[in-house]
Coordinates of N, CA and C in Angstrom, one line a residue:
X750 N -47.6 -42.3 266.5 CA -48.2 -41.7 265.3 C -48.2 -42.8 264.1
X751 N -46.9 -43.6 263.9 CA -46.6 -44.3 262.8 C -47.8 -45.8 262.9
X752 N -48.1 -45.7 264.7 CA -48.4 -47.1 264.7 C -49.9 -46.9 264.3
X753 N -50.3 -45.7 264.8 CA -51.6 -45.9 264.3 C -52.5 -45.0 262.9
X754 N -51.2 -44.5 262.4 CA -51.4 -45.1 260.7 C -51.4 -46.3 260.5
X755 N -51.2 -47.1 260.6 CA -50.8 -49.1 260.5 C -51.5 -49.8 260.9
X756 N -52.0 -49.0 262.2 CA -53.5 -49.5 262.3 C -54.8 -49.3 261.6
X757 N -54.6 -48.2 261.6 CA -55.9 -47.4 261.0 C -55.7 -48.0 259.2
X758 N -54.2 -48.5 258.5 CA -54.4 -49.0 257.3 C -54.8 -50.5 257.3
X759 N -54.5 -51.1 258.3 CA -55.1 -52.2 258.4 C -56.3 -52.4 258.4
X760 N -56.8 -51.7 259.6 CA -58.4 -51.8 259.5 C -59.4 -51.2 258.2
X761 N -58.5 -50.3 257.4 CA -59.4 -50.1 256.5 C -59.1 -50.0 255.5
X762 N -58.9 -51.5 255.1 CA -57.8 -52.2 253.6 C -58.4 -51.6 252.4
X763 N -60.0 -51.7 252.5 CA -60.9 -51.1 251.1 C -60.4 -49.5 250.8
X764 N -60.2 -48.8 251.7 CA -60.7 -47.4 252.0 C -59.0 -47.0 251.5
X765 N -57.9 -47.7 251.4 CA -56.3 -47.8 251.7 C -56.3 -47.6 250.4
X766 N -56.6 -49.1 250.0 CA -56.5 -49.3 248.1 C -57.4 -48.7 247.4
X767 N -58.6 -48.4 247.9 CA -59.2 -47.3 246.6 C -58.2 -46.0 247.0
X768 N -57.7 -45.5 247.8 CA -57.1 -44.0 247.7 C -55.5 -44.0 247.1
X769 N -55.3 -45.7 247.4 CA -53.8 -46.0 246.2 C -54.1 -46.0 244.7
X770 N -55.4 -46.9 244.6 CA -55.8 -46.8 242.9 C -55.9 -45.5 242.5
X771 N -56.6 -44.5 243.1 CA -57.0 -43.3 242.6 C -55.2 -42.5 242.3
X772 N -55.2 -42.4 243.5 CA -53.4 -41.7 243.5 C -52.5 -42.1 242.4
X773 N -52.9 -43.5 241.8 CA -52.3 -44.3 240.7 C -53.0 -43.8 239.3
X774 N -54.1 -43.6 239.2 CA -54.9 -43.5 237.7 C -54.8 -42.1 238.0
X775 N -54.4 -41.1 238.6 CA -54.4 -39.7 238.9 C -52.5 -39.5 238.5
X776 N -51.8 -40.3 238.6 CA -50.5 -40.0 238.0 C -50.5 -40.2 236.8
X777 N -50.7 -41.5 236.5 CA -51.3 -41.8 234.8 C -51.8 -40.9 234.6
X778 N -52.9 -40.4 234.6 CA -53.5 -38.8 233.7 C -52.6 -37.4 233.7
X779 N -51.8 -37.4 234.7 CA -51.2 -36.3 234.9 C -49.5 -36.8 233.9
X780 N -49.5 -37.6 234.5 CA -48.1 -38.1 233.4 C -48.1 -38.1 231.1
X781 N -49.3 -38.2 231.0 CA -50.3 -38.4 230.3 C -50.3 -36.7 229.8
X782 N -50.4 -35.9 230.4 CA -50.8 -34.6 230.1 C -49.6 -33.6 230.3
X783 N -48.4 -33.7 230.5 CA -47.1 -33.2 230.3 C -47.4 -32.6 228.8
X784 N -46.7 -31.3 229.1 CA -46.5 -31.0 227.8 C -44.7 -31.6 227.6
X785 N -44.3 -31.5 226.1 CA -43.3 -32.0 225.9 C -41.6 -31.6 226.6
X786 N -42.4 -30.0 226.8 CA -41.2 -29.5 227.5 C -40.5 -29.8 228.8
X787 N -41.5 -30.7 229.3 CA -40.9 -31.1 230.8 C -40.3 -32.2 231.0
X788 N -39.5 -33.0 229.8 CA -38.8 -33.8 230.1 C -37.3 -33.1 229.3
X789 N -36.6 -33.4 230.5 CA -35.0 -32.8 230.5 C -34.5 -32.8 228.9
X790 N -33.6 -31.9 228.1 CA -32.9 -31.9 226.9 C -31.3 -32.2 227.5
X791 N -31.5 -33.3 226.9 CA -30.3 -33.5 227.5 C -28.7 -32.9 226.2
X792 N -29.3 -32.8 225.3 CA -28.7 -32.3 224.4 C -27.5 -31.0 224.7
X793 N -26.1 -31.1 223.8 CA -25.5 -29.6 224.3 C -26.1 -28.9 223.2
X794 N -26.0 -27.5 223.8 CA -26.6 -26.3 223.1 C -25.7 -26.0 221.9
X795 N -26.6 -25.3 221.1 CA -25.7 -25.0 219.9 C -26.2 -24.3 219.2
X796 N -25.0 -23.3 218.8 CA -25.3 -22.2 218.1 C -25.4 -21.8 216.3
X797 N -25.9 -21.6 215.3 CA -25.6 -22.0 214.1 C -26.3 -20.3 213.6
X798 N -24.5 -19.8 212.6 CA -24.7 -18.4 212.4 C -24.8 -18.3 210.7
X799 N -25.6 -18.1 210.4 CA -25.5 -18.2 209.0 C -25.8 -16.8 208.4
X800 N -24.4 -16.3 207.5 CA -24.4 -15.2 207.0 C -24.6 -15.4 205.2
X801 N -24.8 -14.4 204.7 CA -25.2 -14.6 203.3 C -24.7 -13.0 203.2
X802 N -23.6 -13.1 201.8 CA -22.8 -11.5 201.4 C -22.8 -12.0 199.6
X803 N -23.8 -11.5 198.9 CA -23.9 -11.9 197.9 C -22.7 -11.3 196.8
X804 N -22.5 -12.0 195.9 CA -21.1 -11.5 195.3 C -19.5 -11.7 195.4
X805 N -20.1 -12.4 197.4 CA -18.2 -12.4 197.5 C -18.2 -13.7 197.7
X806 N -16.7 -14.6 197.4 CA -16.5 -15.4 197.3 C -16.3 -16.6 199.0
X807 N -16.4 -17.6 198.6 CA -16.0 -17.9 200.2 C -15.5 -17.4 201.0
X808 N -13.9 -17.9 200.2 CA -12.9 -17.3 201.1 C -13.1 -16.2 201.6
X809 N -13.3 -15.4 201.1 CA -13.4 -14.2 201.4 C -14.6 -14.0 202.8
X810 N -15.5 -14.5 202.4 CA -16.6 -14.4 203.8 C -15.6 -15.3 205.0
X811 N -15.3 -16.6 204.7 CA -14.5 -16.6 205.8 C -13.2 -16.2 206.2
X812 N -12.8 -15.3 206.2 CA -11.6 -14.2 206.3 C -11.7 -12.8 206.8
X813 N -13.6 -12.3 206.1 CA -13.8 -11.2 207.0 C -15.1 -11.7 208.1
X814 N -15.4 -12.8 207.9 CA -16.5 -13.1 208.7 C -16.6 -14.4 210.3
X815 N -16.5 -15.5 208.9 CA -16.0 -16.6 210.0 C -15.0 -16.4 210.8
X816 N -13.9 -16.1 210.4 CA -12.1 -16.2 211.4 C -12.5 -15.2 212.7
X817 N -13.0 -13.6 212.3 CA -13.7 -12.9 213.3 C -13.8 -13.0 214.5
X818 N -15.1 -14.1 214.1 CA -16.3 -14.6 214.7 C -15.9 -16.2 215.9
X819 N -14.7 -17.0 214.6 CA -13.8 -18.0 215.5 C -13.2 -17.1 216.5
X820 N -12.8 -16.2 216.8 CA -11.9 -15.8 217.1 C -12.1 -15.2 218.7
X821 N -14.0 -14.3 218.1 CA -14.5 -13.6 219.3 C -15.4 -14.7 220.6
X822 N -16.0 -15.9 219.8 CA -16.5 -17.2 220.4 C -15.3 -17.9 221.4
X823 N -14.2 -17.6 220.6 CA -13.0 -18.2 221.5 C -12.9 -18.3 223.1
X824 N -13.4 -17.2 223.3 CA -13.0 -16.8 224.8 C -14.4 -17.0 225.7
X825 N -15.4 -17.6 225.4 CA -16.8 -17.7 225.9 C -16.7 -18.5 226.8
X826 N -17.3 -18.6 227.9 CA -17.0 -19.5 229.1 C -17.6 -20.8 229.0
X827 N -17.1 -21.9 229.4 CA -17.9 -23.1 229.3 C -18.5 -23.6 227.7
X828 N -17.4 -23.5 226.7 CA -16.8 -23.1 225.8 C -16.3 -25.2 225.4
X829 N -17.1 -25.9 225.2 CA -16.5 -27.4 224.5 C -15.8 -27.5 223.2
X830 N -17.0 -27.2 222.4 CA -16.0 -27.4 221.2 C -16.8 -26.4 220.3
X831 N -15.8 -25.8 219.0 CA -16.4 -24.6 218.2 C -15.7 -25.1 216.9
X832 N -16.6 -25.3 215.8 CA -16.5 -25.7 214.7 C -17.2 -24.9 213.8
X833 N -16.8 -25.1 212.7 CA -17.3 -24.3 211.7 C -17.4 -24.1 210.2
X834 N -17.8 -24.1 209.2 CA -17.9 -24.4 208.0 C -18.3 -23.4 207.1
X835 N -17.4 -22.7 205.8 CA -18.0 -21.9 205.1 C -18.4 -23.2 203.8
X836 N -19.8 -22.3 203.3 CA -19.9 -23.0 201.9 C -19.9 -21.9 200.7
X837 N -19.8 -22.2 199.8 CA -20.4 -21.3 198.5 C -21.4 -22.1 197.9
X838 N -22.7 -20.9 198.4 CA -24.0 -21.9 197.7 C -24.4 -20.7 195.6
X839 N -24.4 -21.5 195.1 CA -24.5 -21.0 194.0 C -26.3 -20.4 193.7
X840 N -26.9 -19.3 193.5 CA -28.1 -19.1 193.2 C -28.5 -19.1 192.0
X841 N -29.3 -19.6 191.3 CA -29.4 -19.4 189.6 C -30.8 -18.8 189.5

């Protein structure tokens, strides 16, 4: 079987490389037309919770909100690293 593929590409060198060029400018167009989503994210996931309690002070949001919330994320499986940040944004 193998040998006479090898023959049959021998004997028909034109007929070989036009079906390689094509196979070639047919991946280029297809490579070409990926949408963006099909190349891997290699990135880790992440989660970002943003609460807004107008009138109370940081601390206070993070004592009834953030620590909670550290606390219930704690236990999550496959679980790297959990960080977290309260601010007080001022509204005028």
């Amino acid at each position: 079987m193998l040998r006479r593929l090898v023959d049959f590409s021998l004997g028909n060198r034109l007929l070989v490389l036009a079906v390689a060029l094509l196979l070639f400018i047919w991946g280029i167009i297809s490579f070409r037309n990926l949408p963006v989503e099909a190349y891997p994210d290699v990135a880790n996931n992440y989660v970002q919770v943003i609460t807004q309690w107008p009138g109370i002070s940081a601390e206070q949001v993070e004592q009834q909100v953030t620590i909670p919330l550290e606390i219930a994320m704690n236990g999550l499986p496959h679980l790297e690293r959990l960080r977290s940040t309260t601010l007080f944004v001022s509204r005028a």
